[in-house]
Coordinates of C-alpha atoms in Angstrom, one line a residue:
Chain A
X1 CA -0.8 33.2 -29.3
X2 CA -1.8 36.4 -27.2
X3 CA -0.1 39.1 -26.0
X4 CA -0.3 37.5 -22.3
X5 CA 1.0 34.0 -23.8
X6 CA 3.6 35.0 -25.1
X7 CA 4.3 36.8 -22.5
X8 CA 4.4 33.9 -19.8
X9 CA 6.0 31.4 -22.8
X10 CA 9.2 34.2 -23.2
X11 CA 9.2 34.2 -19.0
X12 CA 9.3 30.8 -19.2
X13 CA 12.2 30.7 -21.8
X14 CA 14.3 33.6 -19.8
X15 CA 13.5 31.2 -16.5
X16 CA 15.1 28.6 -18.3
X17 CA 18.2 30.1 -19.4
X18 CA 19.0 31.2 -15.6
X19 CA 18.7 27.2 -15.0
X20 CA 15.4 27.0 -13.5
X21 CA 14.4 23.7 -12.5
X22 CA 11.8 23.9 -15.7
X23 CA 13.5 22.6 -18.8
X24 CA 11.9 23.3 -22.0
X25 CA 11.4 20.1 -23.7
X26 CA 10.8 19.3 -27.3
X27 CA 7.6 18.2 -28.2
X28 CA 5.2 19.6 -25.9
X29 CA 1.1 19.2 -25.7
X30 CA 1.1 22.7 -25.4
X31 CA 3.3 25.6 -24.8
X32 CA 1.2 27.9 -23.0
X33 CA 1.5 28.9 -19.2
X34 CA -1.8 29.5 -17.3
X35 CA -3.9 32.8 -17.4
X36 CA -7.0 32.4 -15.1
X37 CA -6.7 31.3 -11.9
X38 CA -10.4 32.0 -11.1
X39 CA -12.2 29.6 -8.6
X40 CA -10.2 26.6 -7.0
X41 CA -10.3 25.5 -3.7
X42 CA -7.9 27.0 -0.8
X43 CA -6.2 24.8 2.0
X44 CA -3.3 26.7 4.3
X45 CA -0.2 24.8 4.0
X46 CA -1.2 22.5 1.5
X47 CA 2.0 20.6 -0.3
X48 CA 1.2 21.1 -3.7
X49 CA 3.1 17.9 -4.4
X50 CA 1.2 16.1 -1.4
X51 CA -1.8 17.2 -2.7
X52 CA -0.7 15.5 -6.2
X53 CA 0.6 12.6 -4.3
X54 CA -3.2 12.0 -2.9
X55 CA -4.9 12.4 -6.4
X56 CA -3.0 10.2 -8.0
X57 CA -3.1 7.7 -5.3
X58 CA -7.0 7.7 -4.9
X59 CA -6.6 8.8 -1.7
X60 CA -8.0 12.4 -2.4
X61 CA -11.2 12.0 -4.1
X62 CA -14.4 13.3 -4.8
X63 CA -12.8 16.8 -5.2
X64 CA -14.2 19.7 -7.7
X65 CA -11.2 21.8 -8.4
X66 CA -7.5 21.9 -7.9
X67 CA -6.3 24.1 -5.0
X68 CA -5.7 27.9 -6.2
X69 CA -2.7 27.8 -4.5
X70 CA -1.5 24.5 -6.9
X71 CA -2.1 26.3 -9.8
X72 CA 1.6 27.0 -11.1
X73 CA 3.0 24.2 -9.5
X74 CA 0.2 22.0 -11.3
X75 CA 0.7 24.3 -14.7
X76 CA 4.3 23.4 -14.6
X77 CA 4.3 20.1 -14.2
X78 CA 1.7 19.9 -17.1
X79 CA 3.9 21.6 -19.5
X80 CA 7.1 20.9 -18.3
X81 CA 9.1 16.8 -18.4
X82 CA 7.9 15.4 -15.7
X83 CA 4.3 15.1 -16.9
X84 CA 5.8 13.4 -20.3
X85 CA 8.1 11.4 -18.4
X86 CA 5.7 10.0 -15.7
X87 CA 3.7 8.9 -18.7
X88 CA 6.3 7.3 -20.5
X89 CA 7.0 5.0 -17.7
X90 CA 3.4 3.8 -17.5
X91 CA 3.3 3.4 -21.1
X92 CA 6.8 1.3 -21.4
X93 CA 5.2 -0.7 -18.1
X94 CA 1.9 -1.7 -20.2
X95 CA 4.3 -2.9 -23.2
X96 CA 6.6 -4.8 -21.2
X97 CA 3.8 -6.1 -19.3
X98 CA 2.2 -7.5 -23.0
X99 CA 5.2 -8.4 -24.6
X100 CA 5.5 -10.9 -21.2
X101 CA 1.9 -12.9 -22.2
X102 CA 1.1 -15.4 -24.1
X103 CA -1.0 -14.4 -27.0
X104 CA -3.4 -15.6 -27.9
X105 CA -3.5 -14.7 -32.1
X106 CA -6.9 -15.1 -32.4
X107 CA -7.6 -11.4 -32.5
X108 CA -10.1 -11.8 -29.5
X109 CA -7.1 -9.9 -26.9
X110 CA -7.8 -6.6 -26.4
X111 CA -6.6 -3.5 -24.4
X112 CA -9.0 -0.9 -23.3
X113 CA -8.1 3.2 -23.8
X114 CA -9.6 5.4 -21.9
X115 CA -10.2 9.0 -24.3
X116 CA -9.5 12.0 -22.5
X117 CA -6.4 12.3 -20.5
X118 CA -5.2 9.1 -21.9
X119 CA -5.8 8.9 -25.8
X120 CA -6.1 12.6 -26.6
X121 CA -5.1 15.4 -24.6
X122 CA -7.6 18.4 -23.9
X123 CA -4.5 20.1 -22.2
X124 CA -5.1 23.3 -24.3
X125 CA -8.4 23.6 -23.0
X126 CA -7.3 23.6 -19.4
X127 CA -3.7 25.7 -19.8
X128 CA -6.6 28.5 -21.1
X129 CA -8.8 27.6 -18.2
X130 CA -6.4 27.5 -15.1
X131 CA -5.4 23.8 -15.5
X132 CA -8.3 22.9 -13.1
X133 CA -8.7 25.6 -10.7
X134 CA -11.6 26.7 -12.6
X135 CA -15.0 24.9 -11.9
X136 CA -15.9 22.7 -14.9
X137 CA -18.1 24.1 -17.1
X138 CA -19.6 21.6 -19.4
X139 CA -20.6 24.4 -22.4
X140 CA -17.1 25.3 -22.8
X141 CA -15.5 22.0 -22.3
X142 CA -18.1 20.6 -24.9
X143 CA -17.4 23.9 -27.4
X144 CA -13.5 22.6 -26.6
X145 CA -14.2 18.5 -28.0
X146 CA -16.4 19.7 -31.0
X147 CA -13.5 21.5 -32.2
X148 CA -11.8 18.1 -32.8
X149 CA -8.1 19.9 -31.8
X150 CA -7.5 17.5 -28.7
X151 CA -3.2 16.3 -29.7
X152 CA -2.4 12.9 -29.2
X153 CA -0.7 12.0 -25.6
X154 CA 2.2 11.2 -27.0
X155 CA 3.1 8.4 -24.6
X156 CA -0.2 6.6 -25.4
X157 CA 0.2 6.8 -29.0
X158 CA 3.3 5.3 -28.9
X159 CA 2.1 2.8 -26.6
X160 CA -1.3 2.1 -29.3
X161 CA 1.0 1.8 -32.5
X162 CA 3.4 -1.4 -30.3
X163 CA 0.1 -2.7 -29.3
X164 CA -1.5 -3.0 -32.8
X165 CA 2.3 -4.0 -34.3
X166 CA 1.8 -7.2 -32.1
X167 CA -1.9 -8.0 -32.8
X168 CA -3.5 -7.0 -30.5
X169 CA -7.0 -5.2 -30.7
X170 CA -8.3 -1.6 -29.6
X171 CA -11.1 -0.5 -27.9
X172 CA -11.6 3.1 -26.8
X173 CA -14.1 3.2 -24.0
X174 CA -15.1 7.0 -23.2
X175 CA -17.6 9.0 -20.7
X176 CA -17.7 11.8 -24.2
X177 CA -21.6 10.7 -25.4
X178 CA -23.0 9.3 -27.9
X179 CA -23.9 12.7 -29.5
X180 CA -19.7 13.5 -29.9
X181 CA -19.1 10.0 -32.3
X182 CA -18.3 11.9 -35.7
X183 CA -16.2 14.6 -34.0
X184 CA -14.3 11.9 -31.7
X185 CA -13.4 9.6 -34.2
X186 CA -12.2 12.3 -36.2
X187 CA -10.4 13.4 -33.6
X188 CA -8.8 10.1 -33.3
X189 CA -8.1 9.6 -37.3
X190 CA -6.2 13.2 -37.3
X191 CA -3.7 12.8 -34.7
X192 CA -2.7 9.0 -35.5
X193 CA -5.6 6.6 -33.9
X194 CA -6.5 5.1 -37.3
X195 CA -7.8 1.6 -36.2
X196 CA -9.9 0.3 -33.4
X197 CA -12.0 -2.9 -32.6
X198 CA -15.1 -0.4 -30.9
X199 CA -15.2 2.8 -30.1
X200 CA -17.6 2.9 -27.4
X201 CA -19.1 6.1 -26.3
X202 CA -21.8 6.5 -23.3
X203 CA -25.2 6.3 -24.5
X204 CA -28.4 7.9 -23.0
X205 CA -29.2 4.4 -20.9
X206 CA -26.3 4.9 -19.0
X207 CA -27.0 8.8 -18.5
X208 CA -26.5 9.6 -14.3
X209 CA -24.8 6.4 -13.5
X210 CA -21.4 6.9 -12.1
X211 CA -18.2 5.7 -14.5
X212 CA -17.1 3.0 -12.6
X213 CA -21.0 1.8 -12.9
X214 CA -20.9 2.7 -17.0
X215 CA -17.5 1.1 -17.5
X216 CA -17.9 -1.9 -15.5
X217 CA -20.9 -2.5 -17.3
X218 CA -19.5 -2.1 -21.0
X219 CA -16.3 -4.3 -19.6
X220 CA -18.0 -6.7 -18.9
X221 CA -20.3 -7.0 -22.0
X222 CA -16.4 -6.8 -23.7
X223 CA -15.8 -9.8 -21.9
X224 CA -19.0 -12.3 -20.9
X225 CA -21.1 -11.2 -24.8
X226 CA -18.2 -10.3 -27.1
X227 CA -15.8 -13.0 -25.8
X228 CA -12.7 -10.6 -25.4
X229 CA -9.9 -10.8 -23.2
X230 CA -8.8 -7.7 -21.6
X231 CA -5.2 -7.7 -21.2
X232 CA -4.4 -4.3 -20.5
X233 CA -6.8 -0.9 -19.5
X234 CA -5.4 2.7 -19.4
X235 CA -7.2 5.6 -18.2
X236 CA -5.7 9.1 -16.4
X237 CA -9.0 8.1 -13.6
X238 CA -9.2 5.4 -11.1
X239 CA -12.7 5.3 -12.0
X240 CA -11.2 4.2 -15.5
X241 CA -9.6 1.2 -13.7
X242 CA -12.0 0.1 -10.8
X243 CA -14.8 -1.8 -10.7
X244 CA -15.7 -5.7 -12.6
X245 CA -13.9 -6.7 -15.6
X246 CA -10.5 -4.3 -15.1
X247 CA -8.4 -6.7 -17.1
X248 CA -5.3 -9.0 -16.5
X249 CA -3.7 -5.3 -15.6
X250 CA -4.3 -1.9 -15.1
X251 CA -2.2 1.1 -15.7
X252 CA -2.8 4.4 -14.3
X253 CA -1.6 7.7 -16.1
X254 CA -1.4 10.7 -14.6
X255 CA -3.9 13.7 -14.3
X256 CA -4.0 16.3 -11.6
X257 CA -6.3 18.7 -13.3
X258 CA -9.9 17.0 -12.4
X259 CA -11.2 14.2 -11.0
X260 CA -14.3 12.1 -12.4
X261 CA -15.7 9.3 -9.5
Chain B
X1 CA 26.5 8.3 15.1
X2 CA 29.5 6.9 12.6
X3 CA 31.8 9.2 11.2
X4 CA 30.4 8.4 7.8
X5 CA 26.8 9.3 8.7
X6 CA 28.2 12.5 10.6
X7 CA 29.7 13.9 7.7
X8 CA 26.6 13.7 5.6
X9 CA 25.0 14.6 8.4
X10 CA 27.2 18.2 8.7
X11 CA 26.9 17.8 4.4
X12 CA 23.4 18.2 4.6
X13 CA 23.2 21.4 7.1
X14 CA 25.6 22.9 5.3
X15 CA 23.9 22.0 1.9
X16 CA 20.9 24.1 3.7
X17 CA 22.6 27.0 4.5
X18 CA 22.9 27.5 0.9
X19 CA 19.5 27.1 0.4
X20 CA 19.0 23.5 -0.7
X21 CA 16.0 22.4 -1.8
X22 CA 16.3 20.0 0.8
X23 CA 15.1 21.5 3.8
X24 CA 16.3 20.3 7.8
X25 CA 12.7 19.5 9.3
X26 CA 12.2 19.0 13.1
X27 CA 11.2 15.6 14.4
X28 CA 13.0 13.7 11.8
X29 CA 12.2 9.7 11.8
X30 CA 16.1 9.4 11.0
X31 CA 18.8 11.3 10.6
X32 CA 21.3 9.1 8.9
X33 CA 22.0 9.7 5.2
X34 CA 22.6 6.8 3.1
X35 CA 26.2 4.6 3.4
X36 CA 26.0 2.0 0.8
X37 CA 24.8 1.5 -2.3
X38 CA 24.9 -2.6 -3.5
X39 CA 22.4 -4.3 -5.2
X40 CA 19.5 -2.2 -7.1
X41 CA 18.7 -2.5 -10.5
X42 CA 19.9 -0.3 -13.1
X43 CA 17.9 1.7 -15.5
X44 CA 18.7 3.7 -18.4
X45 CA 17.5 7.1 -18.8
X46 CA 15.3 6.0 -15.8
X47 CA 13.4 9.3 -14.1
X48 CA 13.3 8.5 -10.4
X49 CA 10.2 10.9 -10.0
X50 CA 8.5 8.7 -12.8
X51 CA 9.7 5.8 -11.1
X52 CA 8.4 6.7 -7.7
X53 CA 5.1 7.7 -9.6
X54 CA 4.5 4.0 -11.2
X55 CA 5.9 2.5 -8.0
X56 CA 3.0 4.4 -5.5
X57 CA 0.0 4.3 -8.3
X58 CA 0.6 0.4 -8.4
X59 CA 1.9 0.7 -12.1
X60 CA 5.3 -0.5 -11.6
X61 CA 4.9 -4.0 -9.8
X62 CA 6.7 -7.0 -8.7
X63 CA 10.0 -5.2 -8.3
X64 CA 12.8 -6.6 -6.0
X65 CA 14.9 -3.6 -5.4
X66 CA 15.0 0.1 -6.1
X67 CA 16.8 1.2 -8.8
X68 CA 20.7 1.9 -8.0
X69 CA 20.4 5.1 -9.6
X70 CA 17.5 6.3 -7.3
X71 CA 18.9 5.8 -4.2
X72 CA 19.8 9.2 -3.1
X73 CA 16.5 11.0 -4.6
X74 CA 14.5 8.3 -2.8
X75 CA 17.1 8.7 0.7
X76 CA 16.7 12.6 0.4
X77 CA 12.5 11.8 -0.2
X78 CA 12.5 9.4 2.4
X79 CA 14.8 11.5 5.2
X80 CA 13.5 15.1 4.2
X81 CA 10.3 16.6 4.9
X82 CA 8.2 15.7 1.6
X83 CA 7.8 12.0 3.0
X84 CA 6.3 13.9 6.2
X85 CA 4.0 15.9 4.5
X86 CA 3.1 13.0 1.7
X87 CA 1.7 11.0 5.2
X88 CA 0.0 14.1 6.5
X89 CA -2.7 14.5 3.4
X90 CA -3.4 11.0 3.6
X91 CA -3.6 10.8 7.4
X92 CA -5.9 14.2 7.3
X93 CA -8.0 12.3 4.2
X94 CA -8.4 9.2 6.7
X95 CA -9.6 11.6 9.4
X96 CA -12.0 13.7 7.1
X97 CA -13.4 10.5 6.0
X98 CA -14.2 9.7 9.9
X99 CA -15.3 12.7 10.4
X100 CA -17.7 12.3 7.8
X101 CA -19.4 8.9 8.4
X102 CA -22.1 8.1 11.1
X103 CA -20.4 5.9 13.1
X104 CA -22.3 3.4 15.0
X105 CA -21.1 3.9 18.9
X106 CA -21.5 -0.3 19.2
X107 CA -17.8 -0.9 19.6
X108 CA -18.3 -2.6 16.2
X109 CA -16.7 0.4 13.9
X110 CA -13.0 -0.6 13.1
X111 CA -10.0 1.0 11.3
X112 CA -6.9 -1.5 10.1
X113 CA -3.8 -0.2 10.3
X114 CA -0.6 -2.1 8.4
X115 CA 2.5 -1.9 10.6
X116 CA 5.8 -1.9 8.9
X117 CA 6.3 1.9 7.0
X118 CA 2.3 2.6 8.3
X119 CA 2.5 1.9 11.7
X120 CA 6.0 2.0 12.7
X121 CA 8.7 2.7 10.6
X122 CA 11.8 1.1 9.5
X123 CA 13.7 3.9 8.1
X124 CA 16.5 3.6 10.6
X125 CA 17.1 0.0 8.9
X126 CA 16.4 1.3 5.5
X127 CA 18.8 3.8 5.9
X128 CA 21.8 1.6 6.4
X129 CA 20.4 -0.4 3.7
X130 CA 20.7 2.2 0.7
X131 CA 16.8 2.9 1.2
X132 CA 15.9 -0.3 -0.6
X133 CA 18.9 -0.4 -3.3
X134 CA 20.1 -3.9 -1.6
X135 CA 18.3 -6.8 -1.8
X136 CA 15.9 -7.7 0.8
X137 CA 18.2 -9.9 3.2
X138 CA 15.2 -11.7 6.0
X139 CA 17.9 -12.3 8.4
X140 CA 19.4 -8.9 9.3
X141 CA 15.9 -7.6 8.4
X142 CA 14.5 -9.7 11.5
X143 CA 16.9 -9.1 13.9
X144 CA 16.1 -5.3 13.4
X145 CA 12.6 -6.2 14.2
X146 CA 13.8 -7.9 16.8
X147 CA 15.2 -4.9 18.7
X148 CA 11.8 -3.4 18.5
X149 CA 13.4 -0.1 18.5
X150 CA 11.1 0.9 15.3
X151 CA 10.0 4.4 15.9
X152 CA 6.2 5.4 15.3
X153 CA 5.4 7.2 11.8
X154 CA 4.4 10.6 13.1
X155 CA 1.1 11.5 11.4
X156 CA 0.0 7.6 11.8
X157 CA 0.3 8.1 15.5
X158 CA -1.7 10.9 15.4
X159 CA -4.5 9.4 13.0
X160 CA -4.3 6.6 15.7
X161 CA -5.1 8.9 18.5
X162 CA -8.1 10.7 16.8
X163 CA -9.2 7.7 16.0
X164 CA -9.2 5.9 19.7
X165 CA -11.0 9.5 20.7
X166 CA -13.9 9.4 18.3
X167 CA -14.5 5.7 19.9
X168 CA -13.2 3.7 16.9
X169 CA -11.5 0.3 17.5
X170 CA -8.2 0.2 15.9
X171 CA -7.0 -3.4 14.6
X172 CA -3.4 -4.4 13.2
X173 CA -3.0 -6.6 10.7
X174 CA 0.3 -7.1 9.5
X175 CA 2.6 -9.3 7.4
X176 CA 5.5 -10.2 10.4
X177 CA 4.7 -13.5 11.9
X178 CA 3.0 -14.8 14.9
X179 CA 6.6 -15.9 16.6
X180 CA 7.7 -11.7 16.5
X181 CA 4.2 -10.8 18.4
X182 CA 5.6 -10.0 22.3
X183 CA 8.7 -7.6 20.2
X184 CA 5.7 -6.0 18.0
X185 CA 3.8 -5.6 20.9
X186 CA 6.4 -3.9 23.2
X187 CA 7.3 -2.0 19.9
X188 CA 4.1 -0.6 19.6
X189 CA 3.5 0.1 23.1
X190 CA 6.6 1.9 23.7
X191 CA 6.2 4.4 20.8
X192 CA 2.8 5.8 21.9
X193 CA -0.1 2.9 20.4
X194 CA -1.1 1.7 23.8
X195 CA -4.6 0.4 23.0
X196 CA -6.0 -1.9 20.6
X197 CA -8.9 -4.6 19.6
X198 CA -6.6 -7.3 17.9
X199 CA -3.3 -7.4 16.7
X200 CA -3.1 -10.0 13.5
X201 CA 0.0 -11.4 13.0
X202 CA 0.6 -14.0 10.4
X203 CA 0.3 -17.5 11.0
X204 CA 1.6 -20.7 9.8
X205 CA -1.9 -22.0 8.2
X206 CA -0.8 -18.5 5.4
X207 CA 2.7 -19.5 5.2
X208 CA 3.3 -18.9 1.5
X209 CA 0.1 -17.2 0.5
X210 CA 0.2 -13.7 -0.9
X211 CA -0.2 -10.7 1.4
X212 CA -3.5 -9.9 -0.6
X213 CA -5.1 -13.5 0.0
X214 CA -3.7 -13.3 3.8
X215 CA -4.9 -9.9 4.9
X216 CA -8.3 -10.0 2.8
X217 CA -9.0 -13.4 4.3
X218 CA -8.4 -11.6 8.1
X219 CA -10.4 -9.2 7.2
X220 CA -13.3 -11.0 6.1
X221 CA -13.3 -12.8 9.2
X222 CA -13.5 -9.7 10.9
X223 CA -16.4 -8.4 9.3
X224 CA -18.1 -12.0 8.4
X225 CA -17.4 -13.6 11.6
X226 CA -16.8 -11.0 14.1
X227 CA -19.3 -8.8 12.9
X228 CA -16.8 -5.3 12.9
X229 CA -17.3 -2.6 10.3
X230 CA -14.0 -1.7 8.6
X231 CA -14.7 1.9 8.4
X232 CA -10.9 2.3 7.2
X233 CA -7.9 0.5 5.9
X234 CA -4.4 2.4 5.8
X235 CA -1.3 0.7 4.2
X236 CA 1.8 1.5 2.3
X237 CA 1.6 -1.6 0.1
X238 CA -1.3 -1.8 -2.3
X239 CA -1.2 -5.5 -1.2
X240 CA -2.9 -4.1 2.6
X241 CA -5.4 -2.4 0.2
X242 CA -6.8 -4.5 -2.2
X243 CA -8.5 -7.9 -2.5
X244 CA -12.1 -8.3 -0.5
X245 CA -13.4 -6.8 2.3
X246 CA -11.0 -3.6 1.8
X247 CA -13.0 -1.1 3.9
X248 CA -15.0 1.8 3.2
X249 CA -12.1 3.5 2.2
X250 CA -8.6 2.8 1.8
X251 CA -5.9 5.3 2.8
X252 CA -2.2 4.4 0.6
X253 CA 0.5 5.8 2.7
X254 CA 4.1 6.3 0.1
X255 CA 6.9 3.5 0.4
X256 CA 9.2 3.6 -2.6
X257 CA 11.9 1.2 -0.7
X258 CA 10.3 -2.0 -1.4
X259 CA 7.5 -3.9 -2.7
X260 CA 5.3 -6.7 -1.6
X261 CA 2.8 -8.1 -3.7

């Protein structure tokens, strides 16, 4: 941890101990607070929490970088509860929403994980890079996912484990390419994804085309050529969840940090 | 104002004096805090942020009531100014999105607003009702209608108004039934919509259809039949916003009081 880390991570624990509205919780992604807050877009008067609101809604789209101003409040809620809790509630939505069906045992009933934001967490990337204030920079990122360090959302994980108790089958469906298979499923192994029906990565034919486009596409090959049933899809992007072939339901986690159309 | 409400009402300025997060806002819908609290569902452990969260990004479905434990966050949501602001970013999203397009100057470009908690609002009900803690009850529901004293939802109105002045056609289409159109009308009128191109009210031949299969239906009539361009679709149910023939863009507006599928 750096000097400036530790810095904002003893702030953080002195904050708490004068009851800030930030309790430390046990088992975080990641424990540090931002330290760039280069780039980012700014908008006078902006609610930070409106702002979230409209993200997570897919009413505010198409956008490049968080608002500089949203930086700590976006930082926070990242590190802090709420992030964990909001998650857990989506998660405990998808099981009781599959413990409700009617199986069908004959391993062809799958649910669909999206990767980043959903099945692994890239949250220590973007505490390091101003939690999405910074333009994305594809080098670094890429540097970031080739280190295979992304934690396990712990939400999801728990979510993956109930799923595969009750038979059902595991596809993860990424945008990461073709090129990041060996590092990605590694990736997965190390932090407790150990089995999986496909792991489907984007390959060069689908290069330029939009994720809704890609995803749709592998979906419905899932469905119509590999005669699949989707009976659940997770993903921290609507653009994970929209389109053909979105499954008996969809569940949306939360990500304010970047936005892929 | 009761007694009741006039306490909570002095409760809350004094609760601001001493800094509250709650802050007093000018040009409040309603002023009323909530006065019962029957019905709602209980939940254990249950985060009401988290709740709100799955309830707005259509992840927590098919509910009946708001949990009894959330009825004061959602009453201090609702009545305080983060509802107001919430509307604002989507209502500015809507606008930028106008803003943006080419539109066609034949008097064919439309924009759909809901009604209930889009167009008006029902808070004053709502807030004798612990904010959606009690279970829906048609009958005192209606006759609230009925008085057609529903005031407008601030940044819809003004939405409205840009709207009418960049030469779009503004069309309602909303859930109450044909027999409440002369109230819904007056309603409107008397709040500040004074102009429209149709107002869609349900009739008997969608009696027991689903809002999704009634409102897309309208809506392909309007562009199938009537030839208009939905250019925009704004709702507070994800039932206004999904289905066919949804719009260019659709515009999700919060309502964590109640559900319709």
């Amino acid at each position: 941890m750096s000097k400036i880390s530790l810095f904002f991570f003893l702030a953080t624990l002195v904050a708490n101990a004068h009851g800030s509205y930030f309790p430390l919780i046990t088992n975080q992604i990641h424990l540090l607070r931002p330290q760039s807050g280069s780039g980012g877009s700014y908008v006078e008067g902006l609610s930070c929490l409106s702002w979230r609101f409209g993200v997570e809604t897919n009413n505010v789209i198409g956008w490049k970088t968080v608002p500089v101003t949203c930086e700590d409040y976006i930082g926070h809620y990242m590190l802090g509860s709420q992030y964990r809790k909001d998650s857990k509630v989506i998660a405990k939505e998808g099981f009781f929403h599959v413990k409700s069906l009617n199986l069908s045992k004959n391993g062809k009933d799958i649910w669909v994980f999206d990767v980043d934001e959903t099945t692994l967490s890239n949250l220590p990337y973007y505490a390091e890079h101003g939690f999405g204030v910074e333009p994305y920079n594809s080098t670094e990122f890429n540097a970031w996912v080739l280190t295979g360090n992304a934690p396990a959302l712990p939400e999801t994980l728990k979510l993956y484990k109930k799923l595969l108790s009750l038979g059902v089958k595991v596809v993860f469906l990424t945008g990461r390419t073709e090129d990041q298979r060996t590092v990605t499923e590694t990736n997965l192994k190390s932090v407790g994804y150990h089995n999986w029906e496909k792991l489907i990565l984007k390959g060069k034919e689908f290069s330029g085309k939009t994720a809704v486009a890609y995803k749709s596409a592998q979906r419905k090959k899932l469905e119509e050529e590999d005669g699949y049933r989707i009976i659940g899809n997770i993903g921290d992007q609507w653009s994970d969840l929209l389109g053909t072939n979105t499954g008996l339901r969809t569940f949306k986690l939360p990500d304010p940090m970047y936005y892929i159309g």
